[in-house]
C-alpha cells in the first residue's frame, strides 16, 4: 500500500493506474478509522479496480471552539486497517500541502448548509465542500464513497458535485453500528464508559420513531417529541437538535408526505454525537 | 465544427478526442467574438491538439442593474469567427443546462475579489469563479486560455485553479487592441461614434503612465493622478476607478517595488470599459 504525503505523488499514482485502464474509487476520511470507514473502502473495492483513501483532519471544517486539536489521530492503526481491506494508496498530506500560504478559495452552498449540523457548526460545510472539491481534483476518482451517518454531508456533496458538474459518481454507504446500535464514529473514543453505555439512546430513539411511523404516525412534531423525550430522560445527554426534514432538500417537514430525514445531534459532556434515519412512508 | 447545446454532448466529444491521445485547449467566452477571442483560440490551437470554446452569457456574473439582457449576442457571426480559426467544438448551452432548478453551489475567494472591478460589481467574480469551475469540470481541458484584458479575472482564476488543485494549466494571452489602441471588447459595440473616438484615452493614459515609469516615476499616487487627469479631461468620460496595485496579490501599491497592475474602468454613458497594463520596474 502506497502512502503519499505530496499531491504530486498521489496524482502520479492515479495517472499511471488510469493509463492502465483501471477505474478509481476514493474514500475521503479524517483518519482514526473504524469499521464504518472499512465498509466504505470495501464498497469502493467492490465497485472500482483501484481504491485510494485520504486521511486529512481538515482545519477548514472545524470552528474556533471545536475539537480540531484534540481530534483523535493514529496513523499506524489507520495504515493497518486500510491495508487489511486492500486499499491501494493512502493520501496523507500535511496541512501546508493542502492550504499553502496565500490560500483563499472556498466552495459553499446557498442552501442545505444552514440547518441541522450547519446551524450548530457555522462554516463547517463550507470547509467540507472546499476540501472535498480539492480532494476530488487531486485524486480524480470515478466514484467517491461517503457514509450515510453524515447524511447532511452526503446531500451537500451530491448537490455540489451535480451543480459544479464534477465528473464522478457519489456513492452513499449505509451506517455501520456497534453491536448495541451506536453509530460508529471516530469521536466515540472520547466517551467515558458511562457515557458510552448511555449513548445507545440515540439509536434506540430513532428506532422508536421509525416504529411509530410504521404504525401510522405522520405528525412531524409528535415524532420529534418522542425522540426528544427518550433522550432527555437520560441524565447527561444534552440535545443539540432533533429534527425531521424532507430528505430531498432538507426543507422543514411538518407532515410526512415523502422520504424524511430524522436527524439528531446530542452532547455527552464535551463530545457531540450525531445519528439519523431516513423514514419512508 | 461541432456545436453542442448539451453537457453530455460536449463531454462525449472531449472523451473521444482524449481517448485518441489528443490534448484539449479550452477558451471560455460570452460570445460576440472579436479578434481578441480569436487570438485566444489561435493560441489554444498552437498549444493543444483540439480546441473547444464555450459561448455562454453567464447570468451569475451580472449584477441586478447590469447589462445581462442587452449584452450583445450573435451566434452566427461567432460560429463563423470560430470556424475561421479552426475551433473543433463549440459548447453553447442554454441557461437551464448550466443552472437547472434547485441550483445552489458557488465558488468564491476571500481575497482578490473585493477591489477594482469586484468593488464596482459585487458578486461578479463569484459568478465568474463558479461558471469557470463548472466549465472546467465539463470540458476537462489540459489548458485554458484567458485574455489579459480581464487582468483581475485571470489572477482570480489562476488562484482558484491553484487553490482547488484543478488539473489544468491556465494560460494568459496579451490584450489585443484596435488600430488606435482601444482594447478589443464585446462591449465596444455599445459606443456611439463620438464615444468610440473618445475611448482611445484609456489606452493613451496607460501608455503615458508607462512612459512616466520608464522615465523613473515610482510614486503610485502621481502615476494614478496622471491617468485620472488625462481621462477627466475628456467630456463624457466618467472614471469608475484608476488604481495601481501589486500584481502578485492586488494589495495596494504605494510605491512600485515590483510588478504592478495599473487598471482602470471608465464609463461612457451606459457603457463601462476596462483596460490595464502591467508596469515592471
Coordinates of C-alpha atoms in Angstrom, one line a residue:
Chain A
X1 CA 0.0 0.0 0.0
X2 CA 1.4 3.3 -1.2
X3 CA 1.4 6.3 1.2
X4 CA 1.7 9.7 -0.4
X5 CA 2.3 12.9 1.6
X6 CA 2.5 15.0 -1.6
X7 CA -0.2 15.9 -4.1
X8 CA 2.2 15.3 -6.9
X9 CA 2.8 11.7 -5.7
X10 CA -0.8 10.6 -5.5
X11 CA -1.5 12.2 -8.8
X12 CA 1.3 10.2 -10.4
X13 CA 0.0 7.0 -8.9
X14 CA -3.6 7.6 -10.1
X15 CA -2.4 8.7 -13.6
X16 CA -0.5 5.5 -14.0
X17 CA -3.4 3.3 -12.9
X18 CA -5.8 5.1 -15.2
X19 CA -3.4 4.7 -18.1
X20 CA -3.7 1.0 -17.5
X21 CA -7.4 1.3 -17.8
X22 CA -8.2 1.0 -14.1
X23 CA -11.2 2.7 -12.5
X24 CA -10.5 4.7 -9.3
X25 CA -12.6 4.6 -6.1
X26 CA -12.0 7.2 -3.5
X27 CA -12.8 7.4 0.2
X28 CA -12.0 10.7 1.9
X29 CA -11.6 10.4 5.7
X30 CA -10.2 12.3 8.6
X31 CA -8.5 9.1 9.8
X32 CA -8.9 7.3 13.2
X33 CA -10.5 4.7 11.0
X34 CA -13.2 2.2 12.2
X35 CA -15.4 -0.5 10.7
X36 CA -17.6 2.2 9.2
X37 CA -14.7 3.5 7.2
X38 CA -13.7 0.0 6.3
X39 CA -17.2 -0.6 4.9
X40 CA -16.7 2.4 2.6
X41 CA -13.4 1.0 1.5
X42 CA -14.8 -2.5 0.9
X43 CA -17.6 -0.9 -1.2
X44 CA -15.1 1.0 -3.2
X45 CA -13.0 -2.1 -3.7
X46 CA -16.1 -3.9 -4.9
X47 CA -17.1 -1.2 -7.4
X48 CA -13.6 0.0 -8.6
X49 CA -10.3 -1.5 -9.7
X50 CA -8.2 0.7 -7.5
X51 CA -9.0 2.3 -4.1
X52 CA -7.5 5.5 -2.9
X53 CA -8.3 6.9 0.6
X54 CA -7.3 10.2 2.1
X55 CA -6.5 10.8 5.7
X56 CA -6.7 14.6 6.4
X57 CA -8.1 16.3 9.5
X58 CA -9.3 19.4 7.6
X59 CA -8.9 22.5 9.7
X60 CA -11.3 24.5 7.5
X61 CA -14.3 22.4 8.7
X62 CA -13.7 23.0 12.4
X63 CA -15.0 26.1 14.2
X64 CA -12.7 28.1 16.6
X65 CA -14.1 26.3 19.7
X66 CA -14.3 22.8 18.2
X67 CA -12.1 19.8 18.7
X68 CA -9.5 20.2 15.9
X69 CA -6.5 20.0 18.2
X70 CA -7.8 17.0 20.2
X71 CA -9.4 15.2 17.2
X72 CA -8.1 11.6 17.6
X73 CA -5.2 10.6 15.3
X74 CA -3.4 7.2 14.9
X75 CA -1.8 6.8 11.6
X76 CA -0.2 3.4 12.3
X77 CA -3.6 1.9 13.2
X78 CA -5.2 3.6 10.2
X79 CA -2.5 2.2 7.9
X80 CA -3.2 -1.3 9.2
X81 CA -6.9 -1.0 8.9
X82 CA -6.6 0.3 5.3
X83 CA -4.2 -2.4 4.3
X84 CA -6.5 -5.1 5.8
X85 CA -9.2 -4.2 3.3
X86 CA -6.9 -3.9 0.3
X87 CA -6.6 -0.2 -0.1
X88 CA -4.1 0.6 -2.8
X89 CA -2.9 4.1 -1.8
X90 CA -3.3 6.5 1.1
X91 CA -3.1 10.2 0.5
X92 CA -2.0 11.6 3.8
X93 CA -1.0 15.3 3.3
X94 CA 0.3 17.7 5.9
X95 CA -1.9 20.8 6.3
X96 CA 0.6 23.1 4.4
X97 CA 0.3 20.8 1.3
X98 CA -3.5 21.4 1.2
X99 CA -3.6 25.0 2.4
X100 CA -0.3 26.7 1.4
X101 CA 0.3 30.3 2.3
X102 CA -2.0 32.7 0.4
X103 CA -4.7 30.1 0.1
X104 CA -8.1 31.9 -0.3
X105 CA -10.7 29.9 -2.3
X106 CA -13.7 28.2 -1.0
X107 CA -16.8 26.3 -2.2
X108 CA -20.1 26.9 -0.5
X109 CA -23.9 26.3 -1.0
X110 CA -26.7 28.8 -0.6
X111 CA -29.0 26.1 0.8
X112 CA -28.7 22.8 2.7
X113 CA -25.8 24.1 4.8
X114 CA -27.6 26.3 7.4
X115 CA -29.8 23.8 9.1
X116 CA -29.1 20.8 11.3
X117 CA -25.3 20.4 11.9
X118 CA -24.7 23.6 9.8
X119 CA -26.6 25.6 12.4
X120 CA -24.6 24.3 15.3
X121 CA -21.4 24.4 13.3
X122 CA -21.3 27.6 11.2
X123 CA -18.8 27.3 8.3
X124 CA -18.5 23.6 8.8
X125 CA -20.0 22.6 5.5
X126 CA -18.1 25.3 3.6
X127 CA -14.9 23.6 4.9
X128 CA -16.2 20.2 3.9
X129 CA -17.3 21.3 0.4
X130 CA -14.0 23.0 -0.2
X131 CA -11.7 20.2 0.9
X132 CA -13.8 17.6 -0.9
X133 CA -13.6 19.7 -4.1
X134 CA -9.8 19.8 -3.6
X135 CA -9.5 16.1 -3.0
X136 CA -11.7 15.2 -6.0
X137 CA -9.4 17.4 -8.2
X138 CA -6.3 15.8 -6.8
X139 CA -7.5 12.1 -7.0
X140 CA -9.9 12.4 -10.0
X141 CA -11.8 9.3 -8.9
X142 CA -14.6 7.7 -11.0
X143 CA -16.6 7.1 -7.8
X144 CA -16.3 8.6 -4.3
X145 CA -17.8 6.9 -1.2
X146 CA -19.5 8.6 1.7
X147 CA -21.2 7.2 4.8
X148 CA -24.9 7.8 5.4
X149 CA -24.0 8.6 9.1
X150 CA -23.2 12.1 7.9
X151 CA -26.5 12.4 6.0
X152 CA -26.4 16.1 5.5
X153 CA -22.8 16.0 4.3
X154 CA -23.8 13.4 1.7
X155 CA -26.7 15.5 0.5
X156 CA -24.4 18.6 0.3
X157 CA -21.7 16.7 -1.6
X158 CA -24.1 15.2 -4.0
X159 CA -25.7 18.6 -4.7
X160 CA -22.2 20.2 -5.1
X161 CA -21.0 17.5 -7.4
X162 CA -24.1 17.9 -9.5
X163 CA -24.1 21.7 -9.5
X164 CA -20.4 22.0 -10.4
X165 CA -20.6 19.2 -12.9
X166 CA -17.9 17.2 -11.2
X167 CA -17.0 14.2 -13.4
X168 CA -17.6 11.4 -10.9
X169 CA -20.3 9.5 -9.1
X170 CA -21.1 9.9 -5.4
X171 CA -22.0 6.6 -3.7
X172 CA -23.6 6.5 -0.3
X173 CA -22.9 3.6 2.1
X174 CA -25.3 2.7 5.0
X175 CA -24.4 3.5 8.6
X176 CA -22.3 0.8 10.4
X177 CA -23.3 0.3 14.0
X178 CA -21.7 -1.2 17.1
X179 CA -23.4 -4.4 18.5
X180 CA -25.7 -2.2 20.7
X181 CA -26.7 0.1 17.9
X182 CA -24.4 3.1 18.5
X183 CA -23.4 4.5 15.1
X184 CA -19.6 4.1 14.6
X185 CA -17.7 7.4 14.9
X186 CA -14.1 8.4 15.5
X187 CA -15.5 10.6 18.2
X188 CA -16.9 7.6 20.2
X189 CA -13.4 7.3 21.7
X190 CA -14.0 10.5 23.7
X191 CA -16.8 8.9 25.7
X192 CA -16.3 7.7 29.2
X193 CA -17.6 4.1 29.8
X194 CA -20.7 5.6 31.4
X195 CA -21.4 8.0 28.5
X196 CA -20.7 5.1 26.1
X197 CA -23.5 3.0 27.6
X198 CA -25.9 5.9 27.7
X199 CA -25.2 6.9 24.1
X200 CA -27.1 3.9 22.8
X201 CA -30.2 6.0 23.4
X202 CA -29.5 7.9 20.1
X203 CA -30.1 4.7 18.1
X204 CA -32.9 3.5 20.3
X205 CA -34.9 6.7 20.0
X206 CA -34.5 6.7 16.2
X207 CA -35.8 3.1 16.2
X208 CA -38.7 4.1 18.3
X209 CA -39.6 6.9 15.9
X210 CA -39.3 4.5 12.9
X211 CA -41.6 2.1 14.7
X212 CA -44.2 4.9 15.4
X213 CA -44.1 5.8 11.7
X214 CA -44.6 2.2 10.7
X215 CA -47.6 2.1 13.0
X216 CA -49.1 5.1 11.2
X217 CA -47.8 8.2 12.9
X218 CA -47.4 11.1 10.4
X219 CA -47.2 14.2 12.6
X220 CA -43.6 15.5 12.5
X221 CA -43.9 17.3 15.8
X222 CA -45.0 14.1 17.6
X223 CA -42.2 12.1 16.1
X224 CA -39.6 14.7 17.1
X225 CA -41.1 14.9 20.6
X226 CA -41.0 11.1 21.1
X227 CA -37.2 11.2 20.3
X228 CA -36.5 14.3 22.4
X229 CA -38.3 12.7 25.4
X230 CA -36.4 9.5 25.2
X231 CA -33.1 11.3 25.0
X232 CA -33.9 13.8 27.7
X233 CA -34.7 11.0 30.1
X234 CA -31.0 10.1 30.1
X235 CA -29.0 12.2 32.6
X236 CA -26.0 13.9 30.9
X237 CA -27.5 13.7 27.4
X238 CA -27.8 17.3 26.1
X239 CA -29.8 17.6 22.9
X240 CA -28.2 19.9 20.2
X241 CA -31.0 19.2 17.8
X242 CA -33.6 16.7 16.8
X243 CA -35.3 17.4 13.5
X244 CA -37.4 15.9 10.8
X245 CA -36.8 17.3 7.4
X246 CA -37.6 16.5 3.8
X247 CA -34.9 14.2 2.6
X248 CA -34.9 15.8 -0.9
X249 CA -33.8 19.3 0.1
X250 CA -33.8 19.4 3.9
X251 CA -36.7 21.8 4.0
X252 CA -38.8 21.6 7.2
X253 CA -41.3 18.6 7.1
X254 CA -44.5 19.4 9.0
X255 CA -46.0 16.2 8.0
X256 CA -44.5 13.2 6.2
X257 CA -45.5 13.2 2.6
X258 CA -42.3 11.7 1.2
X259 CA -39.0 10.4 2.4
X260 CA -37.9 12.3 5.5
X261 CA -34.6 12.6 7.3
X262 CA -34.9 12.3 11.1
X263 CA -31.6 13.6 12.3
X264 CA -30.1 14.4 15.7
X265 CA -27.1 15.7 17.5
X266 CA -26.5 15.1 21.2
X267 CA -23.8 16.1 23.5
X268 CA -22.3 13.9 26.3
X269 CA -20.0 16.2 28.2
X270 CA -17.7 17.7 25.5
X271 CA -18.5 15.0 23.0
X272 CA -21.0 15.7 20.3
X273 CA -22.5 12.7 18.5
X274 CA -24.8 12.5 15.5
X275 CA -27.1 9.9 14.1
X276 CA -30.0 9.7 11.7
X277 CA -32.5 7.6 9.9
X278 CA -34.5 8.0 6.7
X279 CA -38.2 7.5 7.2
X280 CA -40.1 6.3 4.2
X281 CA -43.9 6.4 4.1
Chain B
X1 CA -17.1 22.3 -36.3
X2 CA -19.3 20.6 -33.7
X3 CA -21.9 22.7 -31.8
X4 CA -23.1 21.2 -28.5
X5 CA -26.1 22.5 -26.6
X6 CA -25.9 19.7 -24.0
X7 CA -23.3 19.0 -21.4
X8 CA -23.5 15.3 -22.3
X9 CA -22.6 16.0 -25.9
X10 CA -19.5 18.1 -25.3
X11 CA -18.3 15.6 -22.8
X12 CA -18.7 12.8 -25.3
X13 CA -16.7 14.8 -27.9
X14 CA -13.9 15.5 -25.4
X15 CA -13.8 11.9 -24.1
X16 CA -13.4 10.5 -27.6
X17 CA -10.6 13.0 -28.5
X18 CA -8.8 12.3 -25.3
X19 CA -9.1 8.6 -25.9
X20 CA -7.2 9.2 -29.2
X21 CA -4.4 10.8 -27.2
X22 CA -5.3 14.4 -28.1
X23 CA -4.7 17.3 -25.7
X24 CA -7.6 19.7 -25.2
X25 CA -7.4 23.5 -25.2
X26 CA -10.3 25.5 -23.9
X27 CA -11.4 29.1 -24.4
X28 CA -14.4 30.1 -22.3
X29 CA -16.2 33.2 -23.8
X30 CA -19.5 35.0 -23.5
X31 CA -19.7 35.2 -27.3
X32 CA -19.9 38.3 -29.5
X33 CA -16.5 37.2 -30.5
X34 CA -13.8 39.6 -31.8
X35 CA -10.1 39.4 -32.8
X36 CA -9.2 39.2 -29.1
X37 CA -11.1 36.0 -28.7
X38 CA -9.6 34.7 -32.0
X39 CA -6.2 35.3 -30.6
X40 CA -7.1 33.1 -27.6
X41 CA -8.3 30.4 -29.9
X42 CA -5.2 30.6 -32.1
X43 CA -3.0 30.3 -29.0
X44 CA -5.0 27.3 -27.9
X45 CA -4.7 25.8 -31.4
X46 CA -1.0 26.3 -31.2
X47 CA -0.5 24.7 -27.8
X48 CA -3.2 21.9 -28.0
X49 CA -4.4 19.3 -30.5
X50 CA -8.1 20.1 -30.1
X51 CA -9.7 23.4 -29.3
X52 CA -13.1 23.7 -27.5
X53 CA -14.7 27.1 -26.9
X54 CA -17.8 27.9 -24.8
X55 CA -20.2 30.6 -25.6
X56 CA -22.3 31.4 -22.5
X57 CA -23.6 34.7 -21.2
X58 CA -23.4 33.7 -17.5
X59 CA -26.3 35.3 -15.6
X60 CA -24.5 34.7 -12.3
X61 CA -21.7 37.2 -13.0
X62 CA -24.1 40.1 -13.8
X63 CA -25.5 42.3 -11.1
X64 CA -29.2 43.2 -10.9
X65 CA -28.6 46.6 -12.6
X66 CA -26.1 45.4 -15.2
X67 CA -26.3 44.7 -18.9
X68 CA -27.3 40.9 -18.9
X69 CA -30.3 41.4 -21.0
X70 CA -28.8 43.8 -23.5
X71 CA -25.4 42.0 -23.6
X72 CA -24.7 41.6 -27.4
X73 CA -25.3 38.2 -28.9
X74 CA -24.7 37.0 -32.5
X75 CA -24.3 33.2 -32.7
X76 CA -24.0 33.1 -36.5
X77 CA -21.1 35.5 -36.6
X78 CA -19.5 33.8 -33.6
X79 CA -19.8 30.5 -35.4
X80 CA -18.1 31.9 -38.5
X81 CA -15.3 33.5 -36.5
X82 CA -14.6 30.3 -34.5
X83 CA -14.6 28.2 -37.6
X84 CA -12.2 30.6 -39.3
X85 CA -9.5 29.9 -36.7
X86 CA -10.1 26.1 -36.7
X87 CA -12.0 25.6 -33.5
X88 CA -13.1 22.0 -33.2
X89 CA -16.2 22.3 -31.0
X90 CA -18.4 25.0 -29.5
X91 CA -20.2 24.4 -26.2
X92 CA -23.2 26.7 -26.4
X93 CA -25.6 25.7 -23.6
X94 CA -28.9 27.3 -22.7
X95 CA -29.1 28.8 -19.2
X96 CA -31.2 25.9 -17.8
X97 CA -28.5 23.4 -18.9
X98 CA -26.0 25.3 -16.7
X99 CA -28.2 26.3 -13.8
X100 CA -31.1 23.8 -13.5
X101 CA -33.8 24.3 -11.0
X102 CA -32.5 23.9 -7.4
X103 CA -29.0 25.0 -8.3
X104 CA -27.3 26.3 -5.2
X105 CA -23.5 25.9 -5.2
X106 CA -20.9 28.7 -5.7
X107 CA -17.1 29.1 -5.7
X108 CA -15.7 32.3 -4.2
X109 CA -12.4 33.8 -2.9
X110 CA -11.7 35.6 0.3
X111 CA -9.3 38.0 -1.3
X112 CA -8.6 39.4 -4.8
X113 CA -12.4 39.8 -5.5
X114 CA -13.3 42.9 -3.5
X115 CA -11.2 45.5 -5.1
X116 CA -11.1 47.0 -8.7
X117 CA -13.9 45.5 -10.8
X118 CA -15.1 43.5 -7.8
X119 CA -15.8 46.7 -5.8
X120 CA -17.9 48.1 -8.7
X121 CA -19.5 44.8 -9.4
X122 CA -20.3 42.9 -6.1
X123 CA -20.7 39.2 -6.7
X124 CA -19.3 39.4 -10.2
X125 CA -16.2 37.3 -9.6
X126 CA -18.1 34.8 -7.6
X127 CA -20.2 34.3 -10.7
X128 CA -17.0 34.1 -12.8
X129 CA -15.3 31.6 -10.5
X130 CA -18.4 29.4 -10.3
X131 CA -19.1 29.2 -14.0
X132 CA -15.4 28.7 -14.9
X133 CA -15.3 25.8 -12.3
X134 CA -18.3 24.3 -14.0
X135 CA -16.9 24.7 -17.5
X136 CA -13.6 23.2 -16.5
X137 CA -15.4 20.2 -15.0
X138 CA -17.5 19.8 -18.1
X139 CA -14.7 20.2 -20.7
X140 CA -11.8 18.9 -18.6
X141 CA -9.2 20.7 -20.7
X142 CA -5.4 20.4 -20.4
X143 CA -5.0 24.1 -20.8
X144 CA -7.5 27.0 -20.6
X145 CA -6.8 30.4 -22.2
X146 CA -7.8 33.8 -20.8
X147 CA -7.2 37.3 -22.0
X148 CA -5.0 39.7 -20.1
X149 CA -7.6 42.5 -20.7
X150 CA -9.5 41.0 -17.7
X151 CA -6.4 41.1 -15.6
X152 CA -8.2 40.7 -12.3
X153 CA -10.2 37.8 -13.7
X154 CA -7.1 36.0 -14.8
X155 CA -5.4 36.4 -11.4
X156 CA -8.6 35.1 -9.7
X157 CA -8.9 32.1 -12.0
X158 CA -5.2 31.3 -11.6
X159 CA -5.5 31.5 -7.8
X160 CA -8.7 29.4 -7.8
X161 CA -7.3 26.8 -10.1
X162 CA -4.2 26.5 -7.8
X163 CA -6.1 26.6 -4.5
X164 CA -8.7 24.0 -5.7
X165 CA -6.0 21.8 -7.3
X166 CA -7.7 21.9 -10.7
X167 CA -5.8 19.5 -13.0
X168 CA -5.1 22.0 -15.8
X169 CA -2.9 24.9 -16.8
X170 CA -4.2 28.5 -17.0
X171 CA -2.6 30.4 -20.0
X172 CA -2.8 34.2 -20.2
X173 CA -2.8 35.8 -23.7
X174 CA -1.9 39.5 -24.2
X175 CA -4.5 42.2 -24.8
X176 CA -5.5 42.7 -28.5
X177 CA -6.1 46.3 -29.5
X178 CA -7.8 48.2 -32.3
X179 CA -5.5 50.2 -34.6
X180 CA -5.9 53.3 -32.4
X181 CA -5.1 51.4 -29.2
X182 CA -8.6 50.7 -27.8
X183 CA -8.6 47.3 -26.1
X184 CA -11.0 44.9 -28.0
X185 CA -14.2 44.2 -26.1
X186 CA -17.6 42.9 -27.0
X187 CA -19.0 46.0 -25.2
X188 CA -17.3 48.4 -27.6
X189 CA -20.3 47.9 -29.9
X190 CA -22.4 49.9 -27.4
X191 CA -20.3 53.0 -28.0
X192 CA -21.6 55.9 -30.2
X193 CA -19.1 57.0 -32.9
X194 CA -18.2 60.0 -30.7
X195 CA -17.7 57.9 -27.6
X196 CA -15.7 55.4 -29.6
X197 CA -13.2 58.1 -30.7
X198 CA -13.0 59.4 -27.1
X199 CA -12.4 55.9 -25.7
X200 CA -8.9 55.8 -27.0
X201 CA -8.0 57.9 -24.0
X202 CA -8.0 54.7 -21.9
X203 CA -5.0 53.3 -23.7
X204 CA -3.3 56.6 -24.2
X205 CA -3.4 57.4 -20.5
X206 CA -2.0 53.9 -19.7
X207 CA 0.8 54.5 -22.2
X208 CA 1.6 57.9 -20.6
X209 CA 1.8 56.2 -17.2
X210 CA 4.1 53.5 -18.6
X211 CA 6.3 56.2 -20.1
X212 CA 6.4 58.1 -16.8
X213 CA 7.5 54.9 -15.0
X214 CA 10.1 54.3 -17.7
X215 CA 11.4 57.7 -17.0
X216 CA 11.8 57.0 -13.3
X217 CA 8.5 57.8 -11.7
X218 CA 7.8 55.4 -8.7
X219 CA 5.1 57.3 -6.8
X220 CA 1.9 55.4 -7.1
X221 CA -0.3 58.4 -6.4
X222 CA 1.4 60.5 -9.0
X223 CA 1.0 57.8 -11.6
X224 CA -2.7 57.3 -10.8
X225 CA -3.2 61.1 -10.9
X226 CA -1.6 61.4 -14.3
X227 CA -4.1 58.8 -15.7
X228 CA -7.1 60.3 -13.9
X229 CA -6.3 63.8 -15.2
X230 CA -5.9 62.6 -18.8
X231 CA -9.2 60.8 -18.6
X232 CA -11.1 63.5 -16.8
X233 CA -10.1 66.0 -19.5
X234 CA -12.4 64.1 -21.9
X235 CA -16.0 65.3 -21.6
X236 CA -18.4 62.3 -21.1
X237 CA -15.7 60.0 -19.7
X238 CA -16.7 59.0 -16.1
X239 CA -14.0 57.3 -14.1
X240 CA -15.2 54.2 -12.1
X241 CA -11.7 53.5 -10.8
X242 CA -8.0 54.0 -11.6
X243 CA -5.7 52.0 -9.4
X244 CA -2.2 50.8 -9.1
X245 CA -1.9 47.5 -7.2
X246 CA 0.7 44.9 -6.6
X247 CA 0.4 42.4 -9.5
X248 CA 1.1 39.4 -7.2
X249 CA -1.9 39.8 -4.9
X250 CA -3.7 43.0 -5.8
X251 CA -2.8 44.6 -2.5
X252 CA -2.4 48.4 -2.6
X253 CA 0.9 49.6 -4.0
X254 CA 2.0 52.9 -2.5
X255 CA 5.3 52.7 -4.3
X256 CA 6.5 50.4 -7.1
X257 CA 8.8 47.8 -5.7
X258 CA 7.8 45.0 -8.0
X259 CA 5.4 44.3 -10.9
X260 CA 2.3 46.5 -10.5
X261 CA -1.0 46.4 -12.2
X262 CA -2.3 49.7 -13.4
X263 CA -6.0 49.1 -14.0
X264 CA -8.9 51.3 -14.8
X265 CA -12.7 51.2 -15.6
X266 CA -14.3 54.2 -17.2
X267 CA -18.0 54.8 -18.2
X268 CA -19.1 56.4 -21.4
X269 CA -22.8 56.8 -21.0
X270 CA -24.2 53.4 -20.1
X271 CA -21.1 51.6 -21.3
X272 CA -18.3 50.6 -18.9
X273 CA -14.9 49.8 -20.4
X274 CA -11.9 48.4 -18.7
X275 CA -8.2 48.4 -19.6
X276 CA -4.9 47.8 -17.8
X277 CA -1.2 47.5 -18.1
X278 CA 1.4 45.7 -16.0
X279 CA 4.2 48.0 -15.0
X280 CA 7.6 46.4 -14.4
X281 CA 10.4 48.3 -12.6

